[in-house]
CSV table of C-alpha atoms in Angstrom, one decimal:
chain,number,residue,atom,x,y,z
A,45,MET,CA,-62.7,-20.5,10.4
A,46,ASN,CA,-61.4,-24.0,9.8
A,47,ARG,CA,-58.1,-24.7,11.4
A,48,ARG,CA,-55.6,-27.6,11.0
A,49,THR,CA,-55.6,-29.8,14.0
A,50,PHE,CA,-53.6,-32.8,15.2
A,51,LEU,CA,-55.0,-36.3,14.9
A,52,GLN,CA,-57.6,-36.8,17.6
A,53,ASN,CA,-56.7,-39.1,20.5
A,54,ALA,CA,-53.1,-39.6,19.4
A,55,SER,CA,-49.9,-38.3,20.8
A,56,TRP,CA,-47.9,-35.7,19.0
A,57,LEU,CA,-45.0,-38.0,19.2
A,58,ALA,CA,-45.2,-41.6,18.1
A,59,ALA,CA,-42.4,-44.1,18.1
A,60,SER,CA,-39.9,-41.2,18.9
A,61,SER,CA,-40.8,-39.3,15.7
A,62,PHE,CA,-43.5,-36.8,14.9
A,63,ILE,CA,-46.8,-37.9,13.5
A,64,SER,CA,-48.1,-36.6,10.2
A,65,LEU,CA,-50.7,-33.9,10.4
A,66,PRO,CA,-53.9,-34.2,8.5
A,67,ALA,CA,-54.3,-32.5,5.2
A,68,ALA,CA,-55.4,-28.9,5.3
A,69,HIS,CA,-59.0,-28.0,4.5
A,70,ALA,CA,-59.6,-25.3,2.0
A,71,ALA,CA,-59.1,-22.1,4.0
A,72,PRO,CA,-61.3,-19.1,3.7
A,73,PRO,CA,-59.7,-15.6,3.3
A,74,TYR,CA,-58.0,-14.6,6.5
A,75,PRO,CA,-59.4,-11.6,8.3
A,76,VAL,CA,-57.4,-8.4,8.7
A,77,VAL,CA,-56.3,-8.3,12.4
A,78,ARG,CA,-53.2,-6.2,12.2
A,79,PRO,CA,-53.8,-2.6,13.2
A,80,ALA,CA,-54.4,-0.1,10.4
A,81,VAL,CA,-51.3,1.8,9.3
A,82,ALA,CA,-52.5,5.0,10.9
A,83,GLN,CA,-52.8,3.2,14.3
A,84,ARG,CA,-49.4,1.6,14.3
A,85,ARG,CA,-46.9,3.0,16.8
A,86,PHE,CA,-43.8,2.6,14.6
A,87,ARG,CA,-43.3,1.7,11.0
A,88,SER,CA,-40.1,0.0,9.8
A,89,ARG,CA,-39.3,-0.2,6.1
A,90,ALA,CA,-37.1,-3.2,6.7
A,91,VAL,CA,-39.7,-5.1,8.7
A,92,GLU,CA,-42.4,-4.4,6.1
A,93,ALA,CA,-40.0,-5.6,3.4
A,94,ALA,CA,-39.4,-8.8,5.4
A,95,ILE,CA,-43.2,-9.3,5.6
A,96,ALA,CA,-43.6,-8.8,1.9
A,97,GLU,CA,-40.8,-11.2,1.1
A,98,PHE,CA,-42.1,-13.9,3.4
A,99,GLY,CA,-45.6,-13.5,1.9
A,100,GLN,CA,-44.3,-13.8,-1.7
A,101,ARG,CA,-42.0,-16.8,-1.1
A,102,VAL,CA,-43.9,-18.9,1.4
A,103,LYS,CA,-46.8,-20.7,-0.3
A,104,ASP,CA,-48.8,-21.4,2.8
A,105,PRO,CA,-51.2,-18.4,3.1
A,106,GLU,CA,-52.0,-19.0,6.8
A,107,LEU,CA,-48.3,-18.9,7.7
A,108,ALA,CA,-47.8,-15.7,5.7
A,109,TRP,CA,-50.8,-14.2,7.5
A,110,LEU,CA,-49.5,-15.4,10.9
A,111,PHE,CA,-46.0,-14.0,10.2
A,112,GLY,CA,-47.4,-10.7,8.9
A,113,ASN,CA,-49.4,-10.3,12.2
A,114,CYS,CA,-46.9,-11.5,14.7
A,115,PHE,CA,-43.5,-10.3,13.5
A,116,PRO,CA,-44.3,-6.5,13.6
A,117,ASN,CA,-46.6,-6.7,16.7
A,118,THR,CA,-44.1,-5.1,19.1
A,119,LEU,CA,-43.6,-2.2,16.7
A,120,ASP,CA,-47.3,-1.9,15.8
A,121,THR,CA,-48.7,-1.9,19.3
A,122,THR,CA,-46.2,-1.5,22.2
A,123,VAL,CA,-43.4,1.0,21.5
A,124,THR,CA,-43.3,4.7,22.4
A,125,PRO,CA,-40.1,6.1,20.7
A,126,GLY,CA,-38.8,9.5,21.7
A,127,THR,CA,-35.7,11.3,22.9
A,128,ARG,CA,-34.3,12.3,26.3
A,129,ALA,CA,-31.5,14.8,26.6
A,130,GLY,CA,-30.9,14.5,22.9
A,131,ARG,CA,-30.6,10.7,23.0
A,132,PRO,CA,-33.0,8.0,21.7
A,133,ASP,CA,-35.4,6.9,24.4
A,134,THR,CA,-37.9,4.1,23.8
A,135,TYR,CA,-40.5,2.7,26.2
A,136,VAL,CA,-41.8,-0.8,25.4
A,137,SER,CA,-44.9,-2.2,27.1
A,138,ALA,CA,-45.5,-5.9,27.4
A,139,GLY,CA,-48.8,-5.6,25.5
A,140,ASP,CA,-51.9,-5.9,27.7
A,141,ILE,CA,-49.7,-5.0,30.7
A,142,ASP,CA,-48.8,-1.3,30.5
A,143,ALA,CA,-45.3,-1.7,32.0
A,144,MET,CA,-41.8,-2.2,30.6
A,145,GLY,CA,-40.2,-5.4,31.8
A,146,LEU,CA,-36.5,-5.5,31.3
A,147,ARG,CA,-36.8,-9.0,30.0
A,148,ASP,CA,-39.8,-8.5,27.8
A,149,SER,CA,-38.6,-5.3,26.2
A,150,ALA,CA,-35.3,-6.7,25.3
A,151,ALA,CA,-36.8,-9.9,24.0
A,152,GLN,CA,-39.5,-8.0,22.0
A,153,VAL,CA,-37.1,-6.0,20.0
A,154,TRP,CA,-34.4,-8.7,19.7
A,155,PRO,CA,-35.6,-10.1,16.4
A,156,TYR,CA,-35.2,-6.7,14.7
A,157,LEU,CA,-31.5,-6.6,15.3
A,158,ALA,CA,-31.0,-8.5,12.1
A,159,LEU,CA,-32.6,-5.6,10.2
A,160,VAL,CA,-31.3,-2.5,11.9
A,161,LYS,CA,-28.4,-2.0,9.4
A,162,GLN,CA,-31.0,-1.6,6.7
A,163,ASP,CA,-33.2,0.8,8.7
A,164,ALA,CA,-31.7,3.8,10.6
A,165,PRO,CA,-35.0,4.7,12.4
A,166,LEU,CA,-35.3,1.1,13.6
A,167,ARG,CA,-31.7,1.2,14.8
A,168,GLN,CA,-32.4,4.4,16.8
A,169,LEU,CA,-35.5,2.7,18.3
A,170,VAL,CA,-33.4,-0.2,19.6
A,171,ALA,CA,-30.8,2.2,20.9
A,172,GLY,CA,-33.6,4.0,22.7
A,173,VAL,CA,-34.6,0.7,24.4
A,174,ILE,CA,-31.0,0.2,25.6
A,175,ASN,CA,-30.8,3.7,27.0
A,176,ARG,CA,-34.2,3.3,28.8
A,177,GLN,CA,-33.1,0.0,30.3
A,178,THR,CA,-29.9,1.6,31.6
A,179,ARG,CA,-32.0,4.2,33.4
A,180,CYS,CA,-34.3,1.6,34.8
A,181,ILE,CA,-31.4,-0.5,36.2
A,182,LEU,CA,-29.9,2.6,37.8
A,183,GLN,CA,-33.2,3.3,39.5
A,184,ASP,CA,-33.5,-0.2,41.0
A,185,PRO,CA,-31.6,-3.2,39.9
A,186,TYR,CA,-33.9,-5.5,41.8
A,187,ALA,CA,-37.1,-4.4,40.0
A,188,ASN,CA,-38.3,-6.3,37.0
A,189,ALA,CA,-40.8,-3.9,35.4
A,190,PHE,CA,-41.2,-0.1,35.2
A,191,TYR,CA,-43.8,2.5,34.2
A,192,ASN,CA,-43.4,5.1,31.5
A,193,ASP,CA,-44.5,7.7,34.0
A,194,PRO,CA,-41.8,8.1,36.7
A,195,ILE,CA,-44.2,9.2,39.4
A,196,ARG,CA,-46.9,6.6,38.7
A,197,VAL,CA,-47.8,4.4,41.7
A,198,GLY,CA,-49.2,1.1,40.6
A,199,GLU,CA,-51.2,-1.8,41.8
A,200,TRP,CA,-48.4,-3.5,43.7
A,201,LYS,CA,-47.6,-0.5,45.9
A,202,THR,CA,-48.4,-2.5,49.1
A,203,ASP,CA,-45.8,-5.2,48.4
A,204,LEU,CA,-43.5,-5.6,51.3
A,205,THR,CA,-40.3,-4.6,49.6
A,206,ALA,CA,-38.6,-1.3,48.8
A,207,MET,CA,-41.2,-0.1,46.3
A,208,GLN,CA,-41.0,3.4,44.8
A,209,PRO,CA,-42.9,5.5,42.2
A,210,GLY,CA,-42.3,4.5,38.6
A,211,ILE,CA,-41.8,0.8,39.4
A,212,HIS,CA,-44.6,-1.6,38.4
A,213,GLU,CA,-43.2,-4.6,40.1
A,214,ARG,CA,-40.1,-5.5,42.2
A,215,LYS,CA,-39.7,-9.2,41.7
A,216,TRP,CA,-36.0,-10.0,41.7
A,217,GLU,CA,-35.2,-12.1,38.6
A,218,ILE,CA,-31.6,-12.7,37.5
A,219,ASP,CA,-32.6,-12.5,33.8
A,220,SER,CA,-33.9,-9.0,34.2
A,221,LEU,CA,-30.2,-7.9,34.4
A,222,CYS,CA,-29.1,-10.3,31.7
A,223,TYR,CA,-31.5,-9.4,28.9
A,224,PRO,CA,-30.3,-5.8,28.6
A,225,ILE,CA,-26.7,-6.9,28.3
A,226,ARG,CA,-27.6,-9.5,25.6
A,227,LEU,CA,-29.5,-6.8,23.6
A,228,GLY,CA,-26.7,-4.2,24.1
A,229,TYR,CA,-23.9,-6.6,23.2
A,230,HIS,CA,-25.5,-7.8,20.0
A,231,TYR,CA,-26.6,-4.3,19.0
A,232,TRP,CA,-23.0,-3.2,19.4
A,233,LYS,CA,-21.7,-6.2,17.4
A,234,THR,CA,-24.2,-5.6,14.7
A,235,THR,CA,-23.9,-1.8,14.3
A,236,GLY,CA,-20.6,-0.8,15.8
A,237,ASP,CA,-22.5,2.0,17.5
A,238,GLU,CA,-20.9,2.8,21.0
A,239,GLN,CA,-23.1,5.7,21.9
A,240,PRO,CA,-25.5,3.9,24.2
A,241,PHE,CA,-22.6,2.5,26.2
A,242,ASP,CA,-21.5,5.6,28.0
A,243,ALA,CA,-20.7,6.4,31.7
A,244,GLN,CA,-24.3,5.7,32.8
A,245,TRP,CA,-24.2,2.3,31.1
A,246,ARG,CA,-20.9,1.5,32.9
A,247,GLN,CA,-22.6,2.4,36.2
A,248,ALA,CA,-25.5,0.1,35.4
A,249,ILE,CA,-23.0,-2.7,34.7
A,250,ALA,CA,-21.2,-2.1,38.0
A,251,LEU,CA,-24.6,-2.2,39.7
A,252,THR,CA,-25.4,-5.4,38.0
A,253,VAL,CA,-22.2,-7.0,39.3
A,254,LYS,CA,-22.9,-5.7,42.8
A,255,THR,CA,-26.4,-7.1,42.7
A,256,PHE,CA,-25.2,-10.5,41.5
A,257,ARG,CA,-22.5,-10.6,44.2
A,258,GLU,CA,-25.1,-9.7,46.9
A,259,GLN,CA,-27.3,-12.5,45.7
A,260,GLN,CA,-24.5,-15.1,45.9
A,261,ARG,CA,-25.4,-14.7,49.6
A,262,LYS,CA,-21.9,-15.3,50.9
A,263,ALA,CA,-22.4,-12.7,53.7
A,264,GLY,CA,-26.0,-13.4,54.4
A,265,PRO,CA,-29.2,-13.0,52.4
A,266,GLY,CA,-28.5,-9.6,51.1
A,267,PRO,CA,-30.6,-6.5,51.1
A,268,TYR,CA,-33.5,-7.8,48.9
A,269,HIS,CA,-36.7,-9.3,50.4
A,270,PHE,CA,-40.2,-9.6,48.9
A,271,GLN,CA,-43.6,-10.5,50.3
A,272,ARG,CA,-47.1,-9.9,48.9
A,273,GLU,CA,-50.5,-10.3,50.6
A,274,THR,CA,-51.9,-12.9,48.2
A,275,PRO,CA,-53.6,-16.3,48.2
A,276,LYS,CA,-51.1,-17.5,45.6
A,277,ALA,CA,-47.9,-19.0,47.0
A,278,THR,CA,-46.2,-18.3,43.6
A,279,ASP,CA,-46.4,-14.5,44.2
A,280,THR,CA,-44.6,-14.3,47.4
A,281,GLN,CA,-41.5,-15.6,49.3
A,282,PRO,CA,-41.4,-17.2,52.7
A,283,LEU,CA,-39.0,-16.6,55.7
A,284,GLY,CA,-39.5,-12.9,55.8
A,285,GLY,CA,-39.4,-12.5,52.1
A,286,TYR,CA,-35.9,-13.9,51.6
A,287,GLY,CA,-37.0,-17.3,50.4
A,288,TYR,CA,-35.8,-20.8,51.2
A,289,PRO,CA,-32.3,-21.1,52.5
A,290,VAL,CA,-29.3,-21.8,50.3
A,291,ARG,CA,-25.8,-22.9,51.0
A,292,PRO,CA,-23.4,-20.4,49.4
A,293,CYS,CA,-21.5,-22.1,46.6
A,294,GLY,CA,-20.9,-19.4,43.9
A,295,LEU,CA,-24.3,-19.5,42.3
A,296,ILE,CA,-26.6,-16.5,42.3
A,297,ALA,CA,-30.0,-16.6,44.0
A,298,SER,CA,-33.1,-15.5,42.2
A,299,ALA,CA,-36.3,-14.8,44.1
A,300,PHE,CA,-38.5,-15.3,41.0
A,301,ARG,CA,-38.4,-17.2,37.8
A,302,PRO,CA,-38.8,-15.6,34.3
A,303,SER,CA,-42.5,-16.5,34.6
A,304,ASP,CA,-42.7,-14.1,37.6
A,305,ASP,CA,-43.5,-17.2,39.7
A,306,ALA,CA,-41.5,-17.5,42.9
A,307,THR,CA,-38.6,-19.9,42.9
A,308,LEU,CA,-38.7,-22.9,45.2
A,309,LEU,CA,-35.0,-23.4,45.4
A,310,PRO,CA,-33.3,-20.0,44.9
A,311,PHE,CA,-30.4,-21.1,42.7
A,312,LEU,CA,-32.2,-21.0,39.4
A,313,VAL,CA,-30.0,-22.9,37.0
A,314,PRO,CA,-31.0,-21.5,33.5
A,315,SER,CA,-30.7,-18.0,34.8
A,316,ASN,CA,-27.3,-18.7,36.2
A,317,PHE,CA,-26.2,-20.0,32.8
A,318,PHE,CA,-27.6,-16.8,31.3
A,319,ALA,CA,-25.6,-14.7,33.8
A,320,VAL,CA,-22.4,-16.4,32.8
A,321,VAL,CA,-23.0,-15.5,29.1
A,322,SER,CA,-24.0,-11.9,30.0
A,323,LEU,CA,-21.1,-11.2,32.3
A,324,ARG,CA,-18.7,-12.3,29.6
A,325,GLN,CA,-20.4,-10.2,27.0
A,326,ALA,CA,-20.3,-7.1,29.3
A,327,ALA,CA,-16.7,-7.8,30.1
A,328,LEU,CA,-15.8,-7.7,26.4
A,329,MET,CA,-17.7,-4.4,26.0
A,330,LEU,CA,-15.9,-2.9,28.9
A,331,ASN,CA,-12.6,-4.0,27.5
A,332,ASP,CA,-13.1,-3.0,23.8
A,333,ILE,CA,-15.2,0.2,24.3
A,334,HIS,CA,-13.8,1.6,27.5
A,335,HIS,CA,-10.4,-0.2,27.8
A,336,ASP,CA,-11.3,-1.1,31.4
A,337,ASP,CA,-8.9,-3.9,32.2
A,338,GLN,CA,-10.0,-4.1,35.8
A,339,GLY,CA,-13.7,-4.2,35.0
A,340,TYR,CA,-13.0,-6.9,32.4
A,341,ALA,CA,-11.1,-9.0,34.9
A,342,ASP,CA,-13.8,-8.6,37.6
A,343,LEU,CA,-16.6,-9.6,35.3
A,344,MET,CA,-14.7,-12.6,33.9
A,345,ALA,CA,-13.8,-13.8,37.4
A,346,LEU,CA,-17.4,-13.7,38.5
A,347,ALA,CA,-18.5,-15.5,35.3
A,348,ASP,CA,-15.9,-18.2,35.8
A,349,GLU,CA,-17.0,-18.6,39.5
A,350,VAL,CA,-20.6,-19.1,38.5
A,351,SER,CA,-19.6,-21.4,35.7
A,352,VAL,CA,-17.6,-23.7,38.0
A,353,ALA,CA,-20.5,-23.7,40.5
A,354,LEU,CA,-22.9,-24.8,37.8
A,355,ARG,CA,-20.7,-27.8,36.9
A,356,GLN,CA,-20.4,-28.7,40.6
A,357,HIS,CA,-24.0,-28.3,41.7
A,358,ALA,CA,-26.4,-28.2,38.7
A,359,ILE,CA,-25.8,-31.6,37.1
A,360,ILE,CA,-27.9,-34.4,38.4
A,361,THR,CA,-28.0,-38.1,37.3
A,362,HIS,CA,-31.5,-39.1,36.3
A,363,PRO,CA,-32.3,-42.8,36.3
A,364,THR,CA,-33.6,-42.8,32.8
A,365,HIS,CA,-31.9,-39.8,31.0
A,366,GLY,CA,-28.5,-39.9,32.7
A,367,PRO,CA,-26.7,-36.6,33.5
A,368,VAL,CA,-29.1,-33.7,33.2
A,369,TYR,CA,-29.2,-30.1,34.3
A,370,ALA,CA,-31.5,-29.4,37.2
A,371,TYR,CA,-33.9,-26.5,37.0
A,372,GLU,CA,-33.3,-25.3,40.6
A,373,VAL,CA,-30.8,-26.2,43.3
A,374,ASP,CA,-30.0,-25.0,46.8
A,375,GLY,CA,-26.4,-25.9,47.3
A,376,TYR,CA,-27.3,-28.5,49.9
A,377,GLY,CA,-28.0,-31.2,47.4
A,378,GLY,CA,-31.6,-30.3,46.9
A,379,HIS,CA,-32.8,-30.0,43.3
A,380,ALA,CA,-35.9,-29.7,41.1
A,381,LEU,CA,-36.0,-31.6,37.9
A,382,MET,CA,-38.4,-29.7,35.6
A,383,ASP,CA,-38.6,-26.9,33.1
A,384,ASP,CA,-40.8,-23.8,32.7
A,385,ALA,CA,-41.9,-22.4,29.4
A,386,ASN,CA,-40.5,-18.9,30.0
A,387,VAL,CA,-37.0,-17.9,28.8
A,388,PRO,CA,-34.4,-18.4,30.1
A,389,SER,CA,-35.3,-22.0,30.4
A,390,LEU,CA,-33.3,-25.2,30.3
A,391,LEU,CA,-34.7,-25.8,26.8
A,392,ALA,CA,-33.5,-22.4,25.7
A,393,LEU,CA,-29.9,-22.7,26.8
A,394,PRO,CA,-28.4,-23.0,23.3
A,395,TYR,CA,-30.7,-20.2,22.0
A,396,LEU,CA,-29.1,-17.9,24.7
A,397,GLY,CA,-25.6,-19.0,23.8
A,398,ALA,CA,-25.1,-20.7,27.2
A,399,VAL,CA,-24.3,-24.2,26.0
A,400,PRO,CA,-23.7,-25.8,22.5
A,401,LEU,CA,-26.6,-27.5,21.0
A,402,THR,CA,-24.5,-30.6,20.8
A,403,ASP,CA,-23.7,-30.6,24.6
A,404,PRO,CA,-24.7,-34.2,25.6
A,405,ILE,CA,-25.9,-33.1,29.0
A,406,TYR,CA,-28.2,-30.5,27.3
A,407,GLN,CA,-29.5,-33.2,24.9
A,408,ASN,CA,-30.3,-35.5,27.9
A,409,THR,CA,-32.0,-32.5,29.6
A,410,ARG,CA,-33.9,-31.7,26.4
A,411,ARG,CA,-35.3,-35.3,26.2
A,412,LEU,CA,-36.3,-35.1,29.9
A,413,ILE,CA,-38.0,-31.7,29.4
A,414,LEU,CA,-40.0,-33.0,26.4
A,415,SER,CA,-41.3,-36.0,28.3
A,416,ASP,CA,-43.5,-37.0,31.1
A,417,TYR,CA,-40.6,-36.7,33.5
A,418,ASN,CA,-41.1,-33.0,33.4
A,419,PRO,CA,-44.2,-32.2,35.5
A,420,PHE,CA,-45.0,-29.2,33.4
A,421,PHE,CA,-44.9,-31.0,30.0
A,422,TYR,CA,-48.4,-31.6,28.6
A,423,ARG,CA,-49.6,-33.6,25.7
A,424,GLY,CA,-53.1,-33.1,24.4
A,425,GLU,CA,-55.4,-33.3,21.4
A,426,ALA,CA,-54.3,-29.8,20.2
A,427,ALA,CA,-50.5,-29.9,20.7
A,428,GLU,CA,-47.8,-30.8,23.2
A,429,GLY,CA,-45.4,-28.5,25.0
A,430,VAL,CA,-44.2,-27.0,28.3
A,431,GLY,CA,-46.3,-24.9,30.6
A,432,GLY,CA,-45.7,-23.7,34.1
A,433,LEU,CA,-47.3,-22.8,37.4
A,434,ARG,CA,-48.5,-19.3,36.4
A,435,VAL,CA,-51.5,-20.3,34.5
A,436,GLY,CA,-52.1,-23.8,35.8
A,437,ALA,CA,-52.2,-27.4,34.8
A,438,ASP,CA,-52.8,-28.7,31.3
A,439,THR,CA,-51.9,-25.4,29.7
A,440,ILE,CA,-49.2,-25.1,27.1
A,441,TRP,CA,-47.2,-21.9,26.4
A,442,PRO,CA,-46.5,-21.1,22.7
A,443,LEU,CA,-43.2,-19.8,23.9
A,444,SER,CA,-42.1,-23.4,24.6
A,445,ILE,CA,-43.2,-24.6,21.1
A,446,ILE,CA,-41.3,-21.8,19.5
A,447,MET,CA,-38.2,-22.4,21.6
A,448,ARG,CA,-38.4,-26.1,20.8
A,449,GLY,CA,-38.2,-25.2,17.1
A,450,LEU,CA,-35.5,-22.6,17.7
A,451,THR,CA,-33.3,-25.2,19.4
A,452,SER,CA,-33.8,-28.0,16.8
A,453,THR,CA,-32.0,-28.9,13.6
A,454,ASP,CA,-34.4,-31.7,12.6
A,455,ASP,CA,-36.8,-30.8,9.8
A,456,ALA,CA,-39.6,-33.0,11.0
A,457,GLU,CA,-39.4,-31.5,14.5
A,458,ILE,CA,-39.3,-27.9,13.2
A,459,ARG,CA,-42.1,-28.6,10.8
A,460,ALA,CA,-44.2,-30.0,13.7
A,461,CYS,CA,-43.6,-26.9,15.8
A,462,VAL,CA,-44.6,-24.7,12.9
A,463,GLN,CA,-47.8,-26.7,12.4
A,464,ALA,CA,-48.5,-26.5,16.1
A,465,LEU,CA,-48.4,-22.7,16.1
A,466,LYS,CA,-50.8,-22.7,13.1
A,467,ALA,CA,-53.1,-25.1,14.9
A,468,THR,CA,-53.3,-23.2,18.2
A,469,HIS,CA,-53.7,-19.5,17.5
A,470,ALA,CA,-57.5,-20.1,17.7
A,471,GLY,CA,-58.3,-18.1,14.6
A,472,THR,CA,-56.9,-14.8,16.1
A,473,GLY,CA,-53.7,-14.7,14.0
A,474,TYR,CA,-51.6,-14.1,17.1
A,475,MET,CA,-49.9,-16.1,19.8
A,476,HIS,CA,-51.1,-16.2,23.3
A,477,GLU,CA,-49.6,-16.6,26.8
A,478,SER,CA,-51.0,-20.2,27.0
A,479,PHE,CA,-53.8,-22.4,25.7
A,480,HIS,CA,-55.4,-25.6,27.0
A,481,LYS,CA,-53.8,-28.7,25.6
A,482,ASP,CA,-57.1,-30.0,24.2
A,483,ASP,CA,-58.7,-26.7,23.2
A,484,PRO,CA,-56.7,-23.7,21.8
A,485,GLY,CA,-59.8,-21.6,22.1
A,486,LYS,CA,-59.3,-21.6,25.9
A,487,PHE,CA,-56.3,-19.2,26.0
A,488,THR,CA,-54.8,-16.5,28.2
A,489,ARG,CA,-53.7,-13.1,27.2
A,490,ALA,CA,-54.9,-12.2,23.7
A,491,TRP,CA,-52.2,-9.5,23.4
A,492,PHE,CA,-48.8,-10.9,24.4
A,493,ALA,CA,-46.2,-9.1,22.4
A,494,TRP,CA,-43.2,-11.2,23.4
A,495,ALA,CA,-44.8,-14.4,22.2
A,496,ASN,CA,-45.9,-12.7,18.9
A,497,THR,CA,-42.5,-11.3,18.1
A,498,LEU,CA,-40.7,-14.5,19.0
A,499,CYS,CA,-43.0,-16.4,16.7
A,500,GLY,CA,-42.0,-14.0,14.0
A,501,GLU,CA,-38.4,-14.6,14.8
A,502,PHE,CA,-38.8,-18.4,14.6
A,503,LEU,CA,-40.7,-18.3,11.3
A,504,TRP,CA,-38.2,-15.9,9.7
A,505,LYS,CA,-35.3,-18.2,10.8
A,506,VAL,CA,-37.0,-21.2,9.4
A,507,TYR,CA,-37.7,-19.4,6.1
A,508,LYS,CA,-34.0,-18.3,5.8
A,509,GLU,CA,-32.4,-21.5,7.0
A,510,GLN,CA,-34.7,-24.5,6.5
A,511,PRO,CA,-37.6,-23.3,4.2
A,512,GLN,CA,-38.5,-26.9,3.4
A,513,ALA,CA,-39.9,-27.1,7.0
A,514,LEU,CA,-42.5,-24.5,6.1
A,515,GLY,CA,-44.0,-26.8,3.4
């Protein structure tokens, strides 16, 4: 199948603006790659209506095909809806990994929030995800991924940490406790439904705050440690599993990044920004739903403390780009200037509501991220974008291209991101974890539901807000 490609041997950026893409070849009919109706795990009338509308209004058949495959992928292939004790209960796998990550599951159903008021079963499915996440947090707030079977013992059972049945992996990542709050807050604001936010949910919020305070490490390293017998340094932590030292300053330590790679300097800046937003959202919910004045005050105080620490320790002066946000810091003055493709990232801060898009420090940071000053920014014959340690050098993650588009207001930049996604799905009709910068056919993870659904979110947003960028 012929695919649009970028100009050979030329940068995706030229003279600070995007280059024009070559004209499309006549495209043959696109193959049916979406599961047959009888094989889909959940069917949403609102989602199907969105797919039909996009296909009718967007004149590019490849984009319509891509949207129709990617946007419903989470519902088609990864959800197991049900009930528990008379309440909705939804398990969401990550795709080719049969485990429910707190981050992935929240991100995978997030784009459907805009449609839940039109579709009661879809609303119940999302409520079920919130209920399931609450149970997972109460089981272990330091774990990042859980099985549907509570007694299943998985492949990482020998990790040197407090593993238990039902847990797939116990990598402590700040965002694992932030994503459920983000999903719950916006579900509540969208629907007005307070049922998922009961006494158990309040316990999960209290445990989240307790965990964040432990990982400020003011009274020592805290109870969490993690080591794995592995040749990959990115899958374990040194110094008895506690990681490199930090100087307590109000920031929260994270043993792992959203990529599941180990942090180098434990104060992971984008995740701390995310924590500030999440704590404030949870505080508002405690106040408005439960009239918990003390809980509101405690969460707001912690959010304010982390916010002040970010201003004091996370801003670095770069010789070319000026004041920028570091990716990681340690409180001693050490810092890492980079970004990783996984969200939360520095690039994604406005998407998460952490900083305004117009924040000058963010804009400086954005320019650094999308330049050769970021060691994980790659520019090749197929596309340009951010990668990370997990897959290796010269590999771009579609997540970064999508996030670049979601944090842009420039038609040319958004159009280039759309075209890059078209040019790099390698004829599969789906997004991947990563692809080689010069050859999209060399990709990892053919079934990665988060990237698929986020691609659908991006295309739907562009269609609604800047449809000219789809032309």
